[in-house]
Amino acid sequence: MPDDVDLSVEVAGLRLKNPVLPASGTFGYGHEPGALFDVSRLGAVVVKGTTLRPRAGNPPPRIVETTAGMLNSIGLENPGVDAVVAEHLPLLARLGVPVIVNVAGDTVDEYVEVVRRLDRAAGLIPAGLGLELNISCPNVEAGGLEFGRDPALAARLLGMVRAVTGLPLIVKLSPHSPDVVAMGRAVQDAGADAISLVNTMVGMAIDIWRRRPVLGGITGGLSGPAIKPMAVAMVYELAQHVDVPLIGMGGIATWQDAVEFILAGASAVAVGSALFANPLAPLEIIDGLVDYCGAQKVSSVRELIGAALPRRGS
Amino acid sequence: MPDDVDLSVEVAGLRLKNPVLPASGTFGYGHEPGALFDVSRLGAVVVKGTTLRPRAGNPPPRIVETTAGMLNSIGLENPGVDAVVAEHLPLLARLGVPVIVNVAGDTVDEYVEVVRRLDRAAGLIPAGLGLELNISCPNVEAGGLEFGRDPALAARLLGMVRAVTGLPLIVKLSPHSPDVVAMGRAVQDAGADAISLVNTMVGMAIDIWRRRPVLGGITGGLSGPAIKPMAVAMVYELAQHVDVPLIGMGGIATWQDAVEFILAGASAVAVGSALFANPLAPLEIIDGLVDYCGAQKVSSVRELIGAALPRRGS
Amino acid sequence: MASLETGVVVAQETIIPGHFVLTLAAPGISRTGRPGQFVMIDVGAINKLPHPLADPFWRRAFGLYRVDPEAGRVDILYRAGGKGSRLLALAAPGDKLSVLGPLGNGFPLEEAEAPVALVGGGTGVPPLVFAGRVFASRGIPAKAYIGGRSANQLFGLDDFAACGVPVQVSTDDGSAGVRGVVTDILRPDLEALEVRTVFACGPTPMLRAVQGLVSQFKLPAYLSVEAYMACGRGLCLGCAVRLAGDGEPRYANACTDGPVFRSEEVVL
Amino acid sequence: MASLETGVVVAQETIIPGHFVLTLAAPGISRTGRPGQFVMIDVGAINKLPHPLADPFWRRAFGLYRVDPEAGRVDILYRAGGKGSRLLALAAPGDKLSVLGPLGNGFPLEEAEAPVALVGGGTGVPPLVFAGRVFASRGIPAKAYIGGRSANQLFGLDDFAACGVPVQVSTDDGSAGVRGVVTDILRPDLEALEVRTVFACGPTPMLRAVQGLVSQFKLPAYLSVEAYMACGRGLCLGCAVRLAGDGEPRYANACTDGPVFRSEEVVL
Ligand SMILES: Cc1cc2nc3c(=O)[nH]c(=O)nc-3n(C[C@H](O)[C@H](O)[C@H](O)COP(=O)(O)OP(=O)(O)OC[C@H]3O[C@@H](n4cnc5c(N)ncnc54)[C@H](O)[C@@H]3O)c2cc1C
Ligand SMILES: Cc1cc2nc3c(=O)[nH]c(=O)nc-3n(C[C@H](O)[C@H](O)[C@H](O)COP(=O)(O)OP(=O)(O)OC[C@H]3O[C@@H](n4cnc5c(N)ncnc54)[C@H](O)[C@@H]3O)c2cc1C
Ligand SMILES: Cc1cc2nc3c(=O)[nH]c(=O)nc-3n(C[C@H](O)[C@H](O)[C@H](O)COP(=O)(O)O)c2cc1C
Ligand SMILES: Cc1cc2nc3c(=O)[nH]c(=O)nc-3n(C[C@H](O)[C@H](O)[C@H](O)COP(=O)(O)O)c2cc1C
Ligand code: FES
Ligand code: FES
């Protein structure tokens, strides 16, 4: 029976053969040998944060292990959008799976320009190119505020981006949105095709012997199993109030974790930091989902999306 | 040398012989045999959330283990302020340490009335009675908003409470304050003598076999080592912007964790969920602090408070 | 009174696949532990790692299976199913474990009118074995009714036999004893008035079935209930069990007020 | 190329208090591993617990100490200091570990002009032993300079002796060899022009001292640097090492571009 299980889902117009993705920034560009498995088995590949110009990133230490998680302040090290298009997309195309490029910027103009250039490159990826807007970066224009905390700013950004592309647009929310529902509705209304959540949470570690923050960037983003209960709660909350599909992430390490997100309302899930200890986690999750669907006697994983949500009023 | 180390601190006018406290709700009323050690060795005892009337609490399951932490939705089960005063304070008095009563309520009036009754009972605790206002409970008056998310509401509450008591007032912040600095300044200006942080973060767990939330209360509060990096970051941030002493908590399990909070700016620390696995954690932390002060060649732990903070401009 | 004790692993043996008997040198608990009481082991701190592991985060609860006050030893019998119990299965002779106990109220052996039915299944069996051994040593008639999924999932039967407590078995698939559930084998003896008190320990659905049966026969019964437990000491109020009664719900703590409750007292 | 291999514990032995040699059956890594390369072990998944432990969260990195391609075995030598390495110390013969490797670029044995100085201390010694053994087998002159806190903290000296690599020692307290730091014993040999290439592995302050010394003598030197590593495979960009040069800072990955860098290439 498990062989008959249909794991395919559609998210933001992308057809994914299964709902398991790597999380942006934890999987390089997906075509490196470091992946250690046949990447074409994934639902899609998500590449790391791409900015208009190359960025060198933050001073080390950039990462530190925490209890059941880690902090990172990579600082968006990346070769810039033109290099991503020229060097990485052609190699990614060979994998035959949809590609989602994570987009970051300091200003609305920067986002728009990165998106414009990616939009022009869409033909490189026949299996489908999607964009994931990372809106939890400091917004210089708005005086240090963050897009990810202010629904109106986020909606404005989205409108501008939507105007220059017809590609699938996924908006990645910060877990620090004071009101995730307001934020989700704002980006949905402004044209987002899907919402991914959560990004990392602000945290820090202190080196008690040197009496100073461990990270070169002082604070960093917390990820890993530590944050899973908060991420599940946010997905569960948002799923009750928006109609676009959700991509759930935050601490997923096992298929059981992935199922929690799916039952909470996620149409797809992404595995991030857990890849570091267990590079094969995505494959184990795919296998686990097949078995779970079998045990639950459903023929498609789609029947399980949101199955733990309270019945929704019409 | 370690014998000469002075661990005493003053917080909100309470003299604590050391900066190590239990966190509210994790240590019962402090005089139960379940504590398993001589409670008078603690800097103070913090008792659980006390409301005006007795509360039965939430339906089970009320707790669930998560990765490196736990969720709770106890629902403020407590016998009510009059029983706390009549039954527990006299037993607590015998310990000879300061007592901090955690106060909760649905309305401003309820907080004020609980505080008034505790204020009248202050004479029972010669070593000093303090109050910790837990302001992350739903506020019925304000239409479901939370005191802990709105600096203006919190300030108003504090003003009303301040008017009926001269006892040391500690305000316990929610980690969900959209702007911890604004919140901290608001309660400081409204008369708080100290600020404690963090309370639990909203999270949930889903039972994948029954396809529904594990907890009777659906969501719960996440605590434990999982949240430590976020808690340290909030203390570090707030310490740079307020003058009242801070009591740091969130995931403290070892003396090294306690030191992180102290270096980040906490004058005292509280140990919560970690007490469950390791009841003796507070004593180990006290011993560890003595050794650490020795190794750092400081004669008082007070010299270490905020030692990892950037130098403050005048 | 519960206390913290450093238990030294004396032996750890597999009894059926995935199930272990762990023998600890823990003199304090061996002297005071009674049937139905339990211990909580800090599985994240085997040999007190410098920084205890936070995953698993809580201690794990295990009923007392055997105590030997002379030798100062305590045995528990457990299923290594999840991450905490599997970590425990890594402990080898000589390793040190932090053991909290004995906890809870245990079965009211003294008050129970004989003959006593010891009803349970799975990891609920160890405390019943302990109770059976005590009854046998006191010459009090008792009989065990043990349910399981299939023959190869059963354990503890020899223990009853060894101390002279008769044992009857049911399995879901009929591979041992009667095909059916444990209440199927208990019912005839209740009907024959061969039981005066019931002690039960097992999964909640089983306890519910026992609850139904004994209320029908108006027999005194004591159920050892399961609940998630963080502190085990009445401090966190997390292990709430709903008490029977109308009006505002009321709760008791499984750890300190239980784990053994009178059947009619609790809502499972 | 790095791959994932299930390593089976063959033996685990204490060499000095708190330091272990772990022997793993890991044929793949034993065949391709070179001195200066390392492996990352998933210490949270001994025997692949059903749900891997998330604390410790990352794999732990250990340099290759010995490889035996015929027997298909790999040895690492490590200090059980923190929670991850102490958990690893619980692994017993027969236990299975997920081992990722060999990782990194290793020391450029072929390009090194002899005589080679192998300079290090503490847990930096194992890769130097491996390098020394290879040089000795090829008849290439090499000498080891090992620094430590005191006599009872030293290990690996016998290994050098056994393969015929002379070894000189310094200790902070003078309890073995010369009182002082490792650069104190290295300097005279550099002055006497007895060294043409330096390979160093040890704590960062030691590497910095070596960097200073070799730049003074304009000698080619290769340093194996330490950095926190999450993935070990160039994917997370977490293990950044600052590259020398003016203007905008530039970084390399310690895991894939290193851990061995030319001394003048990096800012420590
Ligand atoms: C009073 C009492 C006595 C018990 N006696 C025994 C015994 O003698 N032998 C035995 O094998 N088991 C016994 N159990 C059940 C045992 O505690 C659980 O099987 C064990 O905690 C599961 O841990 P894990 O690491 O294998 O599973 P995990 O999946 O890692 O557990 C996850 C969490 O759920 C909790 N949990 C899981 N199952 C249960 C359960 N059935 N009851 C309470 N909490 C649970 C765990 O403690 C942990 O916090 C007893 C439980 C209680 C409350
Ligand atoms: C390329 C490389 C090779 C190494 N080879 C050896 C070896 O052969 N033998 C040996 O004993 N040690 C070696 N180390 C150091 C070893 O990785 C650390 O001692 C070990 O990770 C500490 O883990 P822990 O669980 O004991 O400490 P914890 O205190 O639990 O560590 C906390 C976190 O810090 C990281 N960390 C701590 N110390 C170091 C360190 N020195 N370098 C990098 N990360 C660290 C850990 O990986 C973990 O993520 C090597 C490190 C690197 C980078
Ligand atoms: C090293 C690292 C780098 C990351 N880089 C990015 C990034 O470039 N863009 C982005 O949107 N998220 C980035 N993230 C966040 C992850 O995509 C993911 O949202 C987060 O880590 C939570 O998932 P996890 O707990 O499974 O890791 C990064 C996370 C890590 C750990
Ligand atoms: C079971 C439980 C009950 C709690 N009850 C209260 C409470 O009544 N009032 C309160 O302010 N905080 C309460 N808390 C929060 C703790 O005091 C503390 O702020 C939080 O758990 C973070 O600390 P920790 O990670 O060390 O547990 C409770 C926490 C737990 C785990
Ligand atoms: S487990 Fe904490 S009160 Fe029972
Ligand atoms: S450890 Fe991830 S890139 Fe080096």
PDB file of N, CA, C and O in Angstrom, chain B residues 104-151:
ATOM      1  N   ALA B 104      -1.225  37.288  39.427  1.00  0.00           N
ATOM      2  CA  ALA B 104      -1.858  37.266  38.109  1.00  0.00           C
ATOM      3  C   ALA B 104      -3.316  37.652  38.228  1.00  0.00           C
ATOM      4  O   ALA B 104      -3.903  37.609  39.316  1.00  0.00           O
ATOM      5  N   GLY B 105      -3.872  38.040  37.106  1.00  0.00           N
ATOM      6  CA  GLY B 105      -5.283  38.419  37.121  1.00  0.00           C
ATOM      7  C   GLY B 105      -5.795  38.640  35.721  1.00  0.00           C
ATOM      8  O   GLY B 105      -5.028  38.671  34.765  1.00  0.00           O
ATOM      9  N   ASP B 106      -7.118  38.756  35.614  1.00  0.00           N
ATOM     10  CA  ASP B 106      -7.708  39.017  34.303  1.00  0.00           C
ATOM     11  C   ASP B 106      -7.943  40.501  34.092  1.00  0.00           C
ATOM     12  O   ASP B 106      -8.012  40.969  32.968  1.00  0.00           O
ATOM     13  N   THR B 107      -8.137  41.192  35.201  1.00  0.00           N
ATOM     14  CA  THR B 107      -8.472  42.614  35.097  1.00  0.00           C
ATOM     15  C   THR B 107      -7.552  43.418  36.003  1.00  0.00           C
ATOM     16  O   THR B 107      -6.945  42.881  36.934  1.00  0.00           O
ATOM     17  N   VAL B 108      -7.492  44.711  35.740  1.00  0.00           N
ATOM     18  CA  VAL B 108      -6.708  45.597  36.600  1.00  0.00           C
ATOM     19  C   VAL B 108      -7.209  45.487  38.034  1.00  0.00           C
ATOM     20  O   VAL B 108      -6.419  45.376  38.978  1.00  0.00           O
ATOM     21  N   ASP B 109      -8.522  45.487  38.203  1.00  0.00           N
ATOM     22  CA  ASP B 109      -9.077  45.425  39.558  1.00  0.00           C
ATOM     23  C   ASP B 109      -8.621  44.176  40.301  1.00  0.00           C
ATOM     24  O   ASP B 109      -8.372  44.212  41.503  1.00  0.00           O
ATOM     25  N   GLU B 110      -8.564  43.081  39.563  1.00  0.00           N
ATOM     26  CA  GLU B 110      -8.172  41.838  40.210  1.00  0.00           C
ATOM     27  C   GLU B 110      -6.718  41.929  40.688  1.00  0.00           C
ATOM     28  O   GLU B 110      -6.408  41.574  41.825  1.00  0.00           O
ATOM     29  N   TYR B 111      -5.837  42.419  39.824  1.00  0.00           N
ATOM     30  CA  TYR B 111      -4.444  42.606  40.240  1.00  0.00           C
ATOM     31  C   TYR B 111      -4.375  43.489  41.487  1.00  0.00           C
ATOM     32  O   TYR B 111      -3.688  43.189  42.455  1.00  0.00           O
ATOM     33  N   VAL B 112      -5.112  44.609  41.423  1.00  0.00           N
ATOM     34  CA  VAL B 112      -5.031  45.578  42.516  1.00  0.00           C
ATOM     35  C   VAL B 112      -5.493  44.947  43.825  1.00  0.00           C
ATOM     36  O   VAL B 112      -4.861  45.112  44.867  1.00  0.00           O
ATOM     37  N   GLU B 113      -6.552  44.160  43.747  1.00  0.00           N
ATOM     38  CA  GLU B 113      -7.079  43.579  44.970  1.00  0.00           C
ATOM     39  C   GLU B 113      -6.137  42.512  45.544  1.00  0.00           C
ATOM     40  O   GLU B 113      -5.930  42.439  46.753  1.00  0.00           O
ATOM     41  N   VAL B 114      -5.533  41.708  44.657  1.00  0.00           N
ATOM     42  CA  VAL B 114      -4.579  40.711  45.143  1.00  0.00           C
ATOM     43  C   VAL B 114      -3.407  41.421  45.821  1.00  0.00           C
ATOM     44  O   VAL B 114      -2.968  41.041  46.914  1.00  0.00           O
ATOM     45  N   VAL B 115      -2.923  42.465  45.170  1.00  0.00           N
ATOM     46  CA  VAL B 115      -1.783  43.203  45.718  1.00  0.00           C
ATOM     47  C   VAL B 115      -2.143  43.824  47.063  1.00  0.00           C
ATOM     48  O   VAL B 115      -1.359  43.776  48.018  1.00  0.00           O
ATOM     49  N   ARG B 116      -3.326  44.387  47.142  1.00  0.00           N
ATOM     50  CA  ARG B 116      -3.755  44.999  48.393  1.00  0.00           C
ATOM     51  C   ARG B 116      -3.720  43.970  49.539  1.00  0.00           C
ATOM     52  O   ARG B 116      -3.214  44.234  50.625  1.00  0.00           O
ATOM     53  N   ARG B 117      -4.234  42.772  49.255  1.00  0.00           N
ATOM     54  CA  ARG B 117      -4.273  41.751  50.321  1.00  0.00           C
ATOM     55  C   ARG B 117      -2.880  41.256  50.684  1.00  0.00           C
ATOM     56  O   ARG B 117      -2.597  40.961  51.838  1.00  0.00           O
ATOM     57  N   LEU B 118      -2.029  41.168  49.698  1.00  0.00           N
ATOM     58  CA  LEU B 118      -0.655  40.744  49.994  1.00  0.00           C
ATOM     59  C   LEU B 118       0.079  41.830  50.761  1.00  0.00           C
ATOM     60  O   LEU B 118       0.872  41.555  51.671  1.00  0.00           O
ATOM     61  N   ASP B 119      -0.209  43.061  50.415  1.00  0.00           N
ATOM     62  CA  ASP B 119       0.433  44.189  51.087  1.00  0.00           C
ATOM     63  C   ASP B 119       0.119  44.163  52.583  1.00  0.00           C
ATOM     64  O   ASP B 119       0.989  44.368  53.426  1.00  0.00           O
ATOM     65  N   ARG B 120      -1.132  43.849  52.875  1.00  0.00           N
ATOM     66  CA  ARG B 120      -1.539  43.780  54.283  1.00  0.00           C
ATOM     67  C   ARG B 120      -0.844  42.641  55.027  1.00  0.00           C
ATOM     68  O   ARG B 120      -0.737  42.655  56.234  1.00  0.00           O
ATOM     69  N   ALA B 121      -0.383  41.635  54.274  1.00  0.00           N
ATOM     70  CA  ALA B 121       0.230  40.455  54.894  1.00  0.00           C
ATOM     71  C   ALA B 121       1.749  40.568  54.978  1.00  0.00           C
ATOM     72  O   ALA B 121       2.423  39.643  55.430  1.00  0.00           O
ATOM     73  N   ALA B 122       2.278  41.701  54.544  1.00  0.00           N
ATOM     74  CA  ALA B 122       3.738  41.826  54.432  1.00  0.00           C
ATOM     75  C   ALA B 122       4.455  41.548  55.738  1.00  0.00           C
ATOM     76  O   ALA B 122       5.559  40.993  55.755  1.00  0.00           O
ATOM     77  N   GLY B 123       3.821  41.894  56.851  1.00  0.00           N
ATOM     78  CA  GLY B 123       4.440  41.712  58.157  1.00  0.00           C
ATOM     79  C   GLY B 123       4.765  40.255  58.458  1.00  0.00           C
ATOM     80  O   GLY B 123       5.626  39.951  59.295  1.00  0.00           O
ATOM     81  N   LEU B 124       4.101  39.340  57.760  1.00  0.00           N
ATOM     82  CA  LEU B 124       4.340  37.918  58.005  1.00  0.00           C
ATOM     83  C   LEU B 124       5.751  37.486  57.592  1.00  0.00           C
ATOM     84  O   LEU B 124       6.243  36.461  58.050  1.00  0.00           O
ATOM     85  N   ILE B 125       6.360  38.225  56.691  1.00  0.00           N
ATOM     86  CA  ILE B 125       7.654  37.805  56.143  1.00  0.00           C
ATOM     87  C   ILE B 125       8.716  38.836  56.505  1.00  0.00           C
ATOM     88  O   ILE B 125       9.013  39.763  55.741  1.00  0.00           O
ATOM     89  N   PRO B 126       9.328  38.672  57.674  1.00  0.00           N
ATOM     90  CA  PRO B 126      10.315  39.674  58.124  1.00  0.00           C
ATOM     91  C   PRO B 126      11.498  39.806  57.164  1.00  0.00           C
ATOM     92  O   PRO B 126      12.077  40.880  57.041  1.00  0.00           O
ATOM     93  N   ALA B 127      11.846  38.737  56.464  1.00  0.00           N
ATOM     94  CA  ALA B 127      13.001  38.807  55.562  1.00  0.00           C
ATOM     95  C   ALA B 127      12.678  39.600  54.304  1.00  0.00           C
ATOM     96  O   ALA B 127      13.567  39.902  53.502  1.00  0.00           O
ATOM     97  N   GLY B 128      11.409  39.970  54.141  1.00  0.00           N
ATOM     98  CA  GLY B 128      11.050  40.800  52.999  1.00  0.00           C
ATOM     99  C   GLY B 128      10.087  40.104  52.064  1.00  0.00           C
ATOM    100  O   GLY B 128      10.319  38.973  51.663  1.00  0.00           O
ATOM    101  N   LEU B 129       8.992  40.812  51.759  1.00  0.00           N
ATOM    102  CA  LEU B 129       8.016  40.284  50.813  1.00  0.00           C
ATOM    103  C   LEU B 129       8.039  41.143  49.560  1.00  0.00           C
ATOM    104  O   LEU B 129       7.974  42.366  49.636  1.00  0.00           O
ATOM    105  N   GLY B 130       8.161  40.495  48.409  1.00  0.00           N
ATOM    106  CA  GLY B 130       8.126  41.218  47.139  1.00  0.00           C
ATOM    107  C   GLY B 130       7.001  40.677  46.287  1.00  0.00           C
ATOM    108  O   GLY B 130       6.485  39.587  46.525  1.00  0.00           O
ATOM    109  N   LEU B 131       6.610  41.467  45.298  1.00  0.00           N
ATOM    110  CA  LEU B 131       5.538  41.047  44.404  1.00  0.00           C
ATOM    111  C   LEU B 131       6.056  41.018  42.978  1.00  0.00           C
ATOM    112  O   LEU B 131       6.742  41.939  42.542  1.00  0.00           O
ATOM    113  N   GLU B 132       5.726  39.961  42.279  1.00  0.00           N
ATOM    114  CA  GLU B 132       6.100  39.869  40.875  1.00  0.00           C
ATOM    115  C   GLU B 132       4.813  39.875  40.050  1.00  0.00           C
ATOM    116  O   GLU B 132       4.024  38.932  40.133  1.00  0.00           O
ATOM    117  N   LEU B 133       4.592  40.928  39.296  1.00  0.00           N
ATOM    118  CA  LEU B 133       3.376  41.016  38.491  1.00  0.00           C
ATOM    119  C   LEU B 133       3.579  40.296  37.170  1.00  0.00           C
ATOM    120  O   LEU B 133       4.392  40.705  36.349  1.00  0.00           O
ATOM    121  N   ASN B 134       2.806  39.254  36.991  1.00  0.00           N
ATOM    122  CA  ASN B 134       2.861  38.483  35.751  1.00  0.00           C
ATOM    123  C   ASN B 134       1.911  39.154  34.762  1.00  0.00           C
ATOM    124  O   ASN B 134       0.699  39.020  34.875  1.00  0.00           O
ATOM    125  N   ILE B 135       2.496  39.906  33.823  1.00  0.00           N
ATOM    126  CA  ILE B 135       1.609  40.654  32.920  1.00  0.00           C
ATOM    127  C   ILE B 135       1.548  40.029  31.534  1.00  0.00           C
ATOM    128  O   ILE B 135       1.560  40.709  30.521  1.00  0.00           O
ATOM    129  N   SER B 136       1.462  38.706  31.489  1.00  0.00           N
ATOM    130  CA  SER B 136       1.229  38.143  30.162  1.00  0.00           C
ATOM    131  C   SER B 136      -0.033  37.300  30.143  1.00  0.00           C
ATOM    132  O   SER B 136      -0.136  36.325  29.422  1.00  0.00           O
ATOM    133  N   CYS B 137      -0.988  37.695  30.954  1.00  0.00           N
ATOM    134  CA  CYS B 137      -2.270  37.005  30.940  1.00  0.00           C
ATOM    135  C   CYS B 137      -3.277  37.818  30.148  1.00  0.00           C
ATOM    136  O   CYS B 137      -3.213  39.037  30.130  1.00  0.00           O
ATOM    137  N   PRO B 138      -4.212  37.166  29.502  1.00  0.00           N
ATOM    138  CA  PRO B 138      -5.212  37.876  28.698  1.00  0.00           C
ATOM    139  C   PRO B 138      -5.921  38.927  29.550  1.00  0.00           C
ATOM    140  O   PRO B 138      -6.295  38.652  30.686  1.00  0.00           O
ATOM    141  N   ASN B 139      -6.101  40.078  29.008  1.00  0.00           N
ATOM    142  CA  ASN B 139      -6.758  41.159  29.719  1.00  0.00           C
ATOM    143  C   ASN B 139      -8.170  41.324  29.199  1.00  0.00           C
ATOM    144  O   ASN B 139      -8.398  41.862  28.136  1.00  0.00           O
ATOM    145  N   VAL B 140      -9.090  40.870  29.997  1.00  0.00           N
ATOM    146  CA  VAL B 140     -10.479  40.908  29.568  1.00  0.00           C
ATOM    147  C   VAL B 140     -10.946  42.344  29.326  1.00  0.00           C
ATOM    148  O   VAL B 140     -11.557  42.661  28.318  1.00  0.00           O
ATOM    149  N   GLU B 141     -10.590  43.225  30.262  1.00  0.00           N
ATOM    150  CA  GLU B 141     -10.979  44.643  30.135  1.00  0.00           C
ATOM    151  C   GLU B 141     -10.613  45.233  28.779  1.00  0.00           C
ATOM    152  O   GLU B 141     -11.360  45.979  28.182  1.00  0.00           O
ATOM    153  N   ALA B 142      -9.389  44.931  28.323  1.00  0.00           N
ATOM    154  CA  ALA B 142      -8.900  45.574  27.108  1.00  0.00           C
ATOM    155  C   ALA B 142      -9.260  44.764  25.868  1.00  0.00           C
ATOM    156  O   ALA B 142      -8.648  44.892  24.834  1.00  0.00           O
ATOM    157  N   GLY B 143     -10.254  43.929  26.008  1.00  0.00           N
ATOM    158  CA  GLY B 143     -10.746  43.196  24.843  1.00  0.00           C
ATOM    159  C   GLY B 143      -9.781  42.161  24.316  1.00  0.00           C
ATOM    160  O   GLY B 143      -9.551  42.080  23.121  1.00  0.00           O
ATOM    161  N   GLY B 144      -9.206  41.403  25.189  1.00  0.00           N
ATOM    162  CA  GLY B 144      -8.363  40.294  24.743  1.00  0.00           C
ATOM    163  C   GLY B 144      -6.921  40.678  24.495  1.00  0.00           C
ATOM    164  O   GLY B 144      -6.077  39.826  24.283  1.00  0.00           O
ATOM    165  N   LEU B 145      -6.642  41.941  24.481  1.00  0.00           N
ATOM    166  CA  LEU B 145      -5.231  42.333  24.380  1.00  0.00           C
ATOM    167  C   LEU B 145      -4.498  41.868  25.626  1.00  0.00           C
ATOM    168  O   LEU B 145      -5.091  41.521  26.637  1.00  0.00           O
ATOM    169  N   GLU B 146      -3.214  41.913  25.578  1.00  0.00           N
ATOM    170  CA  GLU B 146      -2.459  41.507  26.749  1.00  0.00           C
ATOM    171  C   GLU B 146      -1.664  42.685  27.285  1.00  0.00           C
ATOM    172  O   GLU B 146      -1.066  43.425  26.531  1.00  0.00           O
ATOM    173  N   PHE B 147      -1.679  42.793  28.621  1.00  0.00           N
ATOM    174  CA  PHE B 147      -0.846  43.818  29.252  1.00  0.00           C
ATOM    175  C   PHE B 147       0.590  43.716  28.756  1.00  0.00           C
ATOM    176  O   PHE B 147       1.262  44.693  28.555  1.00  0.00           O
ATOM    177  N   GLY B 148       1.024  42.469  28.585  1.00  0.00           N
ATOM    178  CA  GLY B 148       2.426  42.236  28.282  1.00  0.00           C
ATOM    179  C   GLY B 148       2.830  42.655  26.885  1.00  0.00           C
ATOM    180  O   GLY B 148       4.002  42.671  26.554  1.00  0.00           O
ATOM    181  N   ARG B 149       1.855  42.975  26.042  1.00  0.00           N
ATOM    182  CA  ARG B 149       2.202  43.378  24.677  1.00  0.00           C
ATOM    183  C   ARG B 149       2.039  44.867  24.451  1.00  0.00           C
ATOM    184  O   ARG B 149       2.403  45.376  23.406  1.00  0.00           O
ATOM    185  N   ASP B 150       1.437  45.547  25.402  1.00  0.00           N
ATOM    186  CA  ASP B 150       1.104  46.954  25.182  1.00  0.00           C
ATOM    187  C   ASP B 150       1.662  47.813  26.317  1.00  0.00           C
ATOM    188  O   ASP B 150       1.157  47.795  27.433  1.00  0.00           O
ATOM    189  N   PRO B 151       2.707  48.590  26.038  1.00  0.00           N
ATOM    190  CA  PRO B 151       3.350  49.371  27.088  1.00  0.00           C
ATOM    191  C   PRO B 151       2.385  50.312  27.816  1.00  0.00           C
ATOM    192  O   PRO B 151       2.501  50.477  29.039  1.00  0.00           O
TER     193      PRO B 151
END
